[in-house]
PDB file of C-alpha atoms and ligand atoms in Angstrom:
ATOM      1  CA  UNK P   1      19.211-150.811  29.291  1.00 95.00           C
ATOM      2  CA  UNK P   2      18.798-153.895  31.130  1.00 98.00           C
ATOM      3  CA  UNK P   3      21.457-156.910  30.275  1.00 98.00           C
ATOM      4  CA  UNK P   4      21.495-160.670  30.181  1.00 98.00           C
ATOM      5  CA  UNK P   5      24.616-162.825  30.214  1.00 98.00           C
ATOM      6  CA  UNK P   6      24.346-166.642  29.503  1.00 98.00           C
ATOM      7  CA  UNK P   7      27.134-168.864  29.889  1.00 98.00           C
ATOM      8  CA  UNK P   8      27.336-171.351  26.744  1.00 98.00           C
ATOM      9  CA  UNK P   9      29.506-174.011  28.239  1.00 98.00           C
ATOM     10  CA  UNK P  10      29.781-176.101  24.806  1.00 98.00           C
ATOM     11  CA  UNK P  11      29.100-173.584  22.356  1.00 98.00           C
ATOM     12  CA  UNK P  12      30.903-173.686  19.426  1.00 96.00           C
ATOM     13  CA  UNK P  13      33.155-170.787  18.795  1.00 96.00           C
ATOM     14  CA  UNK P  14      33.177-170.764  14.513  1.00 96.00           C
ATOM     15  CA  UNK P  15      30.283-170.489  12.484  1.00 94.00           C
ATOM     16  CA  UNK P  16      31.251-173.787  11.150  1.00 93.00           C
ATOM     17  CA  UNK P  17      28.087-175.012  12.352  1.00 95.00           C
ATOM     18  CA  UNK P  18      25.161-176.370  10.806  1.00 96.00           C
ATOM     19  CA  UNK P  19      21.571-174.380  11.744  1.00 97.00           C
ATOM     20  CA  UNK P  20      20.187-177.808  11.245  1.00 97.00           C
ATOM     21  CA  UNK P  21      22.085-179.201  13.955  1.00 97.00           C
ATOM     22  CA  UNK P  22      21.815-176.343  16.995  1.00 98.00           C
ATOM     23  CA  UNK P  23      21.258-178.729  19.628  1.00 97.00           C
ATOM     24  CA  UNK P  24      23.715-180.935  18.557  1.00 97.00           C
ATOM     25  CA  UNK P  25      27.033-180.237  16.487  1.00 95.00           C
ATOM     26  CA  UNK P  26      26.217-176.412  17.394  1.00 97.00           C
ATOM     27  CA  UNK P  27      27.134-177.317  20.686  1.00 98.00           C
ATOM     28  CA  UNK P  28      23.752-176.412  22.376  1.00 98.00           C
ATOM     29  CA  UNK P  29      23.648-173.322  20.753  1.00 98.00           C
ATOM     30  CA  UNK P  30      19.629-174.023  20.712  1.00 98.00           C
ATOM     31  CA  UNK P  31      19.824-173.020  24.490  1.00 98.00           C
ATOM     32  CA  UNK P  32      21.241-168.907  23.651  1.00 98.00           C
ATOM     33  CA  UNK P  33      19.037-169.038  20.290  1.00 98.00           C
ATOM     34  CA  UNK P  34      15.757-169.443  22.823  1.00 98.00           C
ATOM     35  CA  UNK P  35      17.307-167.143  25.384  1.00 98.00           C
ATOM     36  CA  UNK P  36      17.601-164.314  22.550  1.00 98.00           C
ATOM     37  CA  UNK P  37      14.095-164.856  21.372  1.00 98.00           C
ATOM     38  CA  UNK P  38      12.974-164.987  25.045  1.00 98.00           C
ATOM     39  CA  UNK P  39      15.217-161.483  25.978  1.00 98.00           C
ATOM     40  CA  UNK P  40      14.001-159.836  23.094  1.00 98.00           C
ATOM     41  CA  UNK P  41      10.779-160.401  21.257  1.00 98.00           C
ATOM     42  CA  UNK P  42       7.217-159.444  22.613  1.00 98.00           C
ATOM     43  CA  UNK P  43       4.452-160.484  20.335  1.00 96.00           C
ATOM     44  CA  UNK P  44       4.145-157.660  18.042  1.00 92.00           C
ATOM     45  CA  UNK P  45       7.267-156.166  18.638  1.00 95.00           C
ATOM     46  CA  UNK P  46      11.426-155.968  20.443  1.00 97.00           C
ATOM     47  CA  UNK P  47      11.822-155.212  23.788  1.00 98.00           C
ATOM     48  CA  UNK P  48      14.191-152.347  23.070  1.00 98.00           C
ATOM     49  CA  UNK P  49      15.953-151.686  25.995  1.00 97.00           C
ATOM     50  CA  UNK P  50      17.348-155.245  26.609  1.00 98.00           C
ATOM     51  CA  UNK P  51      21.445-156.356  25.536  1.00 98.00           C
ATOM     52  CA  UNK P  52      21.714-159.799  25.571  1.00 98.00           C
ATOM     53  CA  UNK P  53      25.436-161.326  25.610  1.00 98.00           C
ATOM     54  CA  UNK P  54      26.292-165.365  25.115  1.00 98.00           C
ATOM     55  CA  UNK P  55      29.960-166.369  26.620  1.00 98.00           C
ATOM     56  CA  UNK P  56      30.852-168.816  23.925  1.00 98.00           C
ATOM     57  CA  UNK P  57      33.031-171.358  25.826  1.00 98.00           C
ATOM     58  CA  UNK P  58      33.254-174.458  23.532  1.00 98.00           C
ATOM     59  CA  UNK P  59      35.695-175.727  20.770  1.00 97.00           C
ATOM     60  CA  UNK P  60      37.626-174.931  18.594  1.00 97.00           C
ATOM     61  CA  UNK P  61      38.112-171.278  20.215  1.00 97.00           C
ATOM     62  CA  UNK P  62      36.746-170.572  23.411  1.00 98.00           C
ATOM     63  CA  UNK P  63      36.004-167.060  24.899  1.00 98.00           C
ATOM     64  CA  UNK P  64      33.998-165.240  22.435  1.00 98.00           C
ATOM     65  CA  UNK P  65      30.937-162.834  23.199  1.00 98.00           C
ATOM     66  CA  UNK P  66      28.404-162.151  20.936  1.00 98.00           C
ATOM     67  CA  UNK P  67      26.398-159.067  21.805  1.00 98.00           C
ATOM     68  CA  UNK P  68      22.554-158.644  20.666  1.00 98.00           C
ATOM     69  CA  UNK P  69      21.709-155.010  21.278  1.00 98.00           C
ATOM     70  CA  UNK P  70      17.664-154.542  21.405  1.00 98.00           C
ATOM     71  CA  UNK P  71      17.997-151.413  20.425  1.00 98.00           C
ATOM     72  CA  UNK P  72      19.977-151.271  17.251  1.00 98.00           C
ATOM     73  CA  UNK P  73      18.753-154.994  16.029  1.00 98.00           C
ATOM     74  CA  UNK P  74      17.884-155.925  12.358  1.00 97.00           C
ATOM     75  CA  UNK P  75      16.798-159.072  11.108  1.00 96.00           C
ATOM     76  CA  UNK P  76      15.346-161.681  13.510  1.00 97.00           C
ATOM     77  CA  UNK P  77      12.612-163.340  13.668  1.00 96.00           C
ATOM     78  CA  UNK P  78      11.794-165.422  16.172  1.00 95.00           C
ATOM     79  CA  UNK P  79      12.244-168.752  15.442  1.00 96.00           C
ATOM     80  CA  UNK P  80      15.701-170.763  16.478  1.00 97.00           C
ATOM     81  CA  UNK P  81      17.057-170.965  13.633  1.00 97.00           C
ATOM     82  CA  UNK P  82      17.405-167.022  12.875  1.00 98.00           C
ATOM     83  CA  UNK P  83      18.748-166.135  15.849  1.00 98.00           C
ATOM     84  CA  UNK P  84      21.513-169.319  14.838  1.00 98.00           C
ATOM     85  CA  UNK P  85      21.712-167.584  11.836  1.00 98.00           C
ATOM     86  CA  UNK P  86      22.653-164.250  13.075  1.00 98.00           C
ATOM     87  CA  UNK P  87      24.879-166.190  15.564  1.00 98.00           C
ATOM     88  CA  UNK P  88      27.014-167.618  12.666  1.00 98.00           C
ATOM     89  CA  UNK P  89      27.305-164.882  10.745  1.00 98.00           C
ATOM     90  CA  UNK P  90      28.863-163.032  14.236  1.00 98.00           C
ATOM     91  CA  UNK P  91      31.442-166.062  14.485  1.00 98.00           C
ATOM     92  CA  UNK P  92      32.345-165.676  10.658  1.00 97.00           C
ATOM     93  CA  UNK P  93      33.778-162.210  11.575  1.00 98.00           C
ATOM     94  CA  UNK P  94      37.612-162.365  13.107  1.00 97.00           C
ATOM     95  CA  UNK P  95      37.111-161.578  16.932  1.00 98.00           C
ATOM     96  CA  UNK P  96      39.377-159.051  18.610  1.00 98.00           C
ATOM     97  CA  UNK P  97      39.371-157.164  22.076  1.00 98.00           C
ATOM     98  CA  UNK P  98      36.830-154.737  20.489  1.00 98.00           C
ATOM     99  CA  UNK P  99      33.828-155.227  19.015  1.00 98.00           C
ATOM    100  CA  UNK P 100      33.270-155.826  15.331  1.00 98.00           C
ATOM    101  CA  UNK P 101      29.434-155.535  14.104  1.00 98.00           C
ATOM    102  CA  UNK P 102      28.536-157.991  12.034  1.00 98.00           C
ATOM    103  CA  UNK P 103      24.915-157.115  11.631  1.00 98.00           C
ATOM    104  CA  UNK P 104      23.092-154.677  12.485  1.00 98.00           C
ATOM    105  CA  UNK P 105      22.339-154.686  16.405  1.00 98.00           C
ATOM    106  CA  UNK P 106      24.660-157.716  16.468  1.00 98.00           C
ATOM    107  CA  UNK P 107      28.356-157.413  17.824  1.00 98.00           C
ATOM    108  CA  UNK P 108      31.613-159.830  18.168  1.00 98.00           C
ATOM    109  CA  UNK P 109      34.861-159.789  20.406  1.00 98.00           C
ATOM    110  CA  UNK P 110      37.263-162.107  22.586  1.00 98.00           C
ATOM    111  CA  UNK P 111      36.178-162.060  25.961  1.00 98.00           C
ATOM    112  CA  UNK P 112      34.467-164.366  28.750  1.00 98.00           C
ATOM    113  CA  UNK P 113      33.096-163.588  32.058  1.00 98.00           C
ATOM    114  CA  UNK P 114      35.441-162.450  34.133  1.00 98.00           C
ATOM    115  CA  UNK P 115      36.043-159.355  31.342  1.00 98.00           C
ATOM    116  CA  UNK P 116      31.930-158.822  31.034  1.00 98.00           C
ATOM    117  CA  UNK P 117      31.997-158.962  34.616  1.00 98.00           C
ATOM    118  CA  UNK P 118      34.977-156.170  35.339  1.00 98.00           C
ATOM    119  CA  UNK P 119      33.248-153.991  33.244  1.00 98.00           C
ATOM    120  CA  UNK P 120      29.401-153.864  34.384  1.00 98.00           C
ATOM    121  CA  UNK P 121      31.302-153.732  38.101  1.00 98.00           C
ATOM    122  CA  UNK P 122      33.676-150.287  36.578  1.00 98.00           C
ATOM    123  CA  UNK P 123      29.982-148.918  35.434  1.00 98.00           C
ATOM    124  CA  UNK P 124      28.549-149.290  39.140  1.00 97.00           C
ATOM    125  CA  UNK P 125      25.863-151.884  37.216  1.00 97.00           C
ATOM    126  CA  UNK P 126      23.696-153.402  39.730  1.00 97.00           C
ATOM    127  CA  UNK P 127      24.271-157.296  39.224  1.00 98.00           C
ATOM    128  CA  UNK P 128      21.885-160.161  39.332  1.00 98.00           C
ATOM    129  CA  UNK P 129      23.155-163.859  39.903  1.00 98.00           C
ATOM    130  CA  UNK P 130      20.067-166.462  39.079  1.00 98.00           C
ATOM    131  CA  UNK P 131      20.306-169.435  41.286  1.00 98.00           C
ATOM    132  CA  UNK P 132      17.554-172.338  41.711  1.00 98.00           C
ATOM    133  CA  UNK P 133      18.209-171.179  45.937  1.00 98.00           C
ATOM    134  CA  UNK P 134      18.445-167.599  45.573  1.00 98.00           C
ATOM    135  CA  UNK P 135      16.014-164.807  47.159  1.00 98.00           C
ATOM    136  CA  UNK P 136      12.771-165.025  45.643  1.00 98.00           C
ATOM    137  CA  UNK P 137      12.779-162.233  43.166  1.00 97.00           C
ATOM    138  CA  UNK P 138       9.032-161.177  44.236  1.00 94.00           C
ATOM    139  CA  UNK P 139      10.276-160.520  47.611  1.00 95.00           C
ATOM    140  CA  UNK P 140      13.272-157.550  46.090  1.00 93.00           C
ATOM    141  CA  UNK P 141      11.236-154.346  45.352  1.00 84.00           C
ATOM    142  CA  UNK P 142      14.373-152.454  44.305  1.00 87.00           C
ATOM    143  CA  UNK P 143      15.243-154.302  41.635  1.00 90.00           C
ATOM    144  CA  UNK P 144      17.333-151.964  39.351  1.00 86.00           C
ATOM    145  CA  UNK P 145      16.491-149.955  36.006  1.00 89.00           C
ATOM    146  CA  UNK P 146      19.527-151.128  34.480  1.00 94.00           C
ATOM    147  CA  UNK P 147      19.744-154.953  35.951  1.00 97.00           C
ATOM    148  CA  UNK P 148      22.051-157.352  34.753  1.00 98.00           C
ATOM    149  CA  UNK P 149      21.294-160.921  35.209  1.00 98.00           C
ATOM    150  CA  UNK P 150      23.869-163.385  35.208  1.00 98.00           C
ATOM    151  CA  UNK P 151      22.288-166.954  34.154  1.00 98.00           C
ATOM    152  CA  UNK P 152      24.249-170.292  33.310  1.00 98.00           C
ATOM    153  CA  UNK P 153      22.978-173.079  30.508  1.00 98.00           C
ATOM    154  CA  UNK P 154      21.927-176.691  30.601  1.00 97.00           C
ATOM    155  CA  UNK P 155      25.286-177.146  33.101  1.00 98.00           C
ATOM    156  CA  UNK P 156      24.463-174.227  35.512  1.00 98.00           C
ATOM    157  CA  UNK P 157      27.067-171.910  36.461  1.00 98.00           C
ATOM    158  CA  UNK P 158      30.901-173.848  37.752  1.00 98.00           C
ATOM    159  CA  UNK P 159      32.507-172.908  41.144  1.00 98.00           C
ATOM    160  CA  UNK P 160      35.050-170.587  39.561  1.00 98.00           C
ATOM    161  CA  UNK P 161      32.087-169.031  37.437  1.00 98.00           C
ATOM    162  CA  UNK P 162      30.160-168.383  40.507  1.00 98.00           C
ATOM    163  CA  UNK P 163      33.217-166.922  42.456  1.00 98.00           C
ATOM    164  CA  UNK P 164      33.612-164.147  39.212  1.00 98.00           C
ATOM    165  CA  UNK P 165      29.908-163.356  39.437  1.00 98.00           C
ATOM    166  CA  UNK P 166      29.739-163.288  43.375  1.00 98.00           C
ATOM    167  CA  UNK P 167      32.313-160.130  43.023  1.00 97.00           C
ATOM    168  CA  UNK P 168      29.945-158.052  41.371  1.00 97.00           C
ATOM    169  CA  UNK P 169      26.480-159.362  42.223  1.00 97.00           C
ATOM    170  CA  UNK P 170      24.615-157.687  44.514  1.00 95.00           C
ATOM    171  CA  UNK P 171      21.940-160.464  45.132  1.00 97.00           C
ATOM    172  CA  UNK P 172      21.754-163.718  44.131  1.00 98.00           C
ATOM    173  CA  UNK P 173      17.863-164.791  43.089  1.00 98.00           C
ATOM    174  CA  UNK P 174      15.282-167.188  42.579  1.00 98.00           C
ATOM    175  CA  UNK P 175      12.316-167.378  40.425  1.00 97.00           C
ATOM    176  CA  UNK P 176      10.969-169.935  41.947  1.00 97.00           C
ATOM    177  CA  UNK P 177      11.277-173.678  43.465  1.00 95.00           C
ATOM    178  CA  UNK P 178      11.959-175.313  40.749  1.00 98.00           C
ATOM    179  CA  UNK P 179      14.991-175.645  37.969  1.00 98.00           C
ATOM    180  CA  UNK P 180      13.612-174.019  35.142  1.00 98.00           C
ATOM    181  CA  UNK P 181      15.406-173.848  31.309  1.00 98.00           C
ATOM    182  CA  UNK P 182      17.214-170.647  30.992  1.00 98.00           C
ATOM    183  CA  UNK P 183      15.093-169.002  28.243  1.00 98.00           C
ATOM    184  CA  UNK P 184      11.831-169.755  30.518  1.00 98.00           C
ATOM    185  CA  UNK P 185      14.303-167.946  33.713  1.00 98.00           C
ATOM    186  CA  UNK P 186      14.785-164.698  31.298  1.00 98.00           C
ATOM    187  CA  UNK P 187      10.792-164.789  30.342  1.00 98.00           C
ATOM    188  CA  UNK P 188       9.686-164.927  34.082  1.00 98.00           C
ATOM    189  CA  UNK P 189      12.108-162.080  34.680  1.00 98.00           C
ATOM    190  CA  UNK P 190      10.802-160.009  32.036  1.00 97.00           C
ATOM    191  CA  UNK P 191       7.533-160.691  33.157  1.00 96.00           C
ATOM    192  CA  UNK P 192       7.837-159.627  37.042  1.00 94.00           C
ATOM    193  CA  UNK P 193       9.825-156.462  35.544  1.00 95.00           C
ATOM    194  CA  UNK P 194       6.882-155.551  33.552  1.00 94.00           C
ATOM    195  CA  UNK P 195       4.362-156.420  36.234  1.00 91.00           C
ATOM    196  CA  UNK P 196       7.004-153.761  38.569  1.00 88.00           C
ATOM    197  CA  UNK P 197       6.882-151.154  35.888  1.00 86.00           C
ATOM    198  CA  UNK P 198       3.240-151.313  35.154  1.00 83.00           C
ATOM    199  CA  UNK P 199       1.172-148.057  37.374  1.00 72.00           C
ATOM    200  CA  UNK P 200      -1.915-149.953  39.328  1.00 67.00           C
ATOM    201  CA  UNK P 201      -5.049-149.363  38.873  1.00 64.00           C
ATOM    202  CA  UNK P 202      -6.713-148.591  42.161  1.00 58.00           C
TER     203      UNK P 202
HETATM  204  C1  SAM H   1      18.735-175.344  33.271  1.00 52.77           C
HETATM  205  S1  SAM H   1      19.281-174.386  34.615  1.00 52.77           S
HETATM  206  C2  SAM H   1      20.760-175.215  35.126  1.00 52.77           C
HETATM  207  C3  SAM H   1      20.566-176.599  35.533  1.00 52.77           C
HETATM  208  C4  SAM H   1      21.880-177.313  35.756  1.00 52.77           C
HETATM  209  N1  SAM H   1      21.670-178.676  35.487  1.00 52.77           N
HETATM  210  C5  SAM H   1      22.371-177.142  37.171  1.00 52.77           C
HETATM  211  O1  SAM H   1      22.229-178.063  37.940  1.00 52.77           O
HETATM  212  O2  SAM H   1      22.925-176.090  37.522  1.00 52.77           O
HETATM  213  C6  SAM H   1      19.954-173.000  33.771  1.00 52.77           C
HETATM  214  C7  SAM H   1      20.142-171.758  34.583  1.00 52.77           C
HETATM  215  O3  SAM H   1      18.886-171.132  34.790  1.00 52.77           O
HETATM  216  C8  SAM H   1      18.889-170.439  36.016  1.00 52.77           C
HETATM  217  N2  SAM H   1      17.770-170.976  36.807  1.00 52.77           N
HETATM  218  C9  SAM H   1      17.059-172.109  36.597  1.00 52.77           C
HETATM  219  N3  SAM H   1      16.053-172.232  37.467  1.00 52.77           N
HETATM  220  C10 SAM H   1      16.117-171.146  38.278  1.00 52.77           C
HETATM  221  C11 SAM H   1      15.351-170.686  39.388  1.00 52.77           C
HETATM  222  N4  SAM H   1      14.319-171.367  39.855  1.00 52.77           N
HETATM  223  N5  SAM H   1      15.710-169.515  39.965  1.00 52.77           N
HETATM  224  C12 SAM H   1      16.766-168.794  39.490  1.00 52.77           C
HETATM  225  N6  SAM H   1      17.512-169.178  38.438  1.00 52.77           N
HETATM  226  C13 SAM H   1      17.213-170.339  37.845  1.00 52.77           C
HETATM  227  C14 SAM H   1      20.246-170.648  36.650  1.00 52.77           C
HETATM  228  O4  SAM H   1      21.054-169.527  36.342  1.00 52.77           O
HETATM  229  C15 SAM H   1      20.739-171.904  35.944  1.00 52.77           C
HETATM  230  O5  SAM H   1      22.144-171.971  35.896  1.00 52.77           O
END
């Protein structure tokens, strides 16, 4: 499996949220909706190899994972406002330490970065920070089966973020010159994995 972790600075931690209002009273939740569908869909199909897990950091009660497991998943489509969905119906479940499923391929529990972190670095996971000033991921031919990259939201990644993820990471990349949204980050990844993974034709 590869993983992606996205830090939701503002995003709210009930499902008392409106999938009318993502961007707004969701607390940006539109941001980890796109970064699902960008993780996980292909055009006719799921990339099934791929966990994707949103650090909910914003109001009322901050710290909460959700966990979308490629492999297991059941009823998205791709379109914002079923990924929200799925999101909601996560946060409507009481979070614990362990994981409660709340559909199928979709999974809940207390937690934030430093945890997630602690326990990709216990399975000797080979971590990926993505930073605008990074390596240029085209230059790392090694890039491991069973990546996890590490990406932050509309506010980037804070000091005391970074210093949690520099403890595990093994490289910190770039995609490219430019600042690019998250979701667009995790497609561009995808992409350059596939391009890796595909034989040549000589
Ligand atoms: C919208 S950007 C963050 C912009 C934010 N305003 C800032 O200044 O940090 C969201 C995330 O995507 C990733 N990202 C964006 N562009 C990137 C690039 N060219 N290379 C690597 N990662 C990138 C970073 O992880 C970043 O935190």
């Amino acid at each position: 499996m590869k993983d992606f972790v996205i830090i939701g600075h503002k995003a709210l931690t009930t499902g008392d949220f409106s999938l009318n209002d993502l961007p707004g009273s969701a607390g940006r939740m539109d941001i980890l909706c796109r970064c699902i569908n960008s993780a996980l869909f292909l055009s006719h199909g799921m990339r099934r190899d791929i966990n994707v897990h949103l650090i909910l950091l914003g109001e009322p009660d901050p710290g909460k994972i959700v966990r979308f497991n490629g492999e297991e998943l059941r009823y998205l489509n791709p379109d914002e406002r079923s990924s929200g969905s799925l999101i909601k119906k996560a946060l409507e479940k009481v979070a614990t330490d362990f994981e409660t499923r709340s559909t199928p391929g979709v999974r809940i529990r207390r937690g934030g970065l430093e945890k997630l972190m602690q326990e990709f670095i216990d399975d000797n996971r080979n971590i990926y920070y993505l930073r605008e000033d990074g390596e240029d991921i085209r230059d790392v031919n090694d890039l491991a089966d069973d990546a996890v990259f590490v990406l932050g939201d509309h506010m980037g990644v804070t000091e005391e973020e970074e210093d949690i993820i520099n403890k595990g990471a093994s490289k910190t990349l770039s995609i490219g010159p430019l600042s690019l949204h998250s979701d667009h980050c995790i497609t561009i990844i995808l992409n350059d994995l596939d391009r890796l993974e595909q034989p040549k034709n000589d």
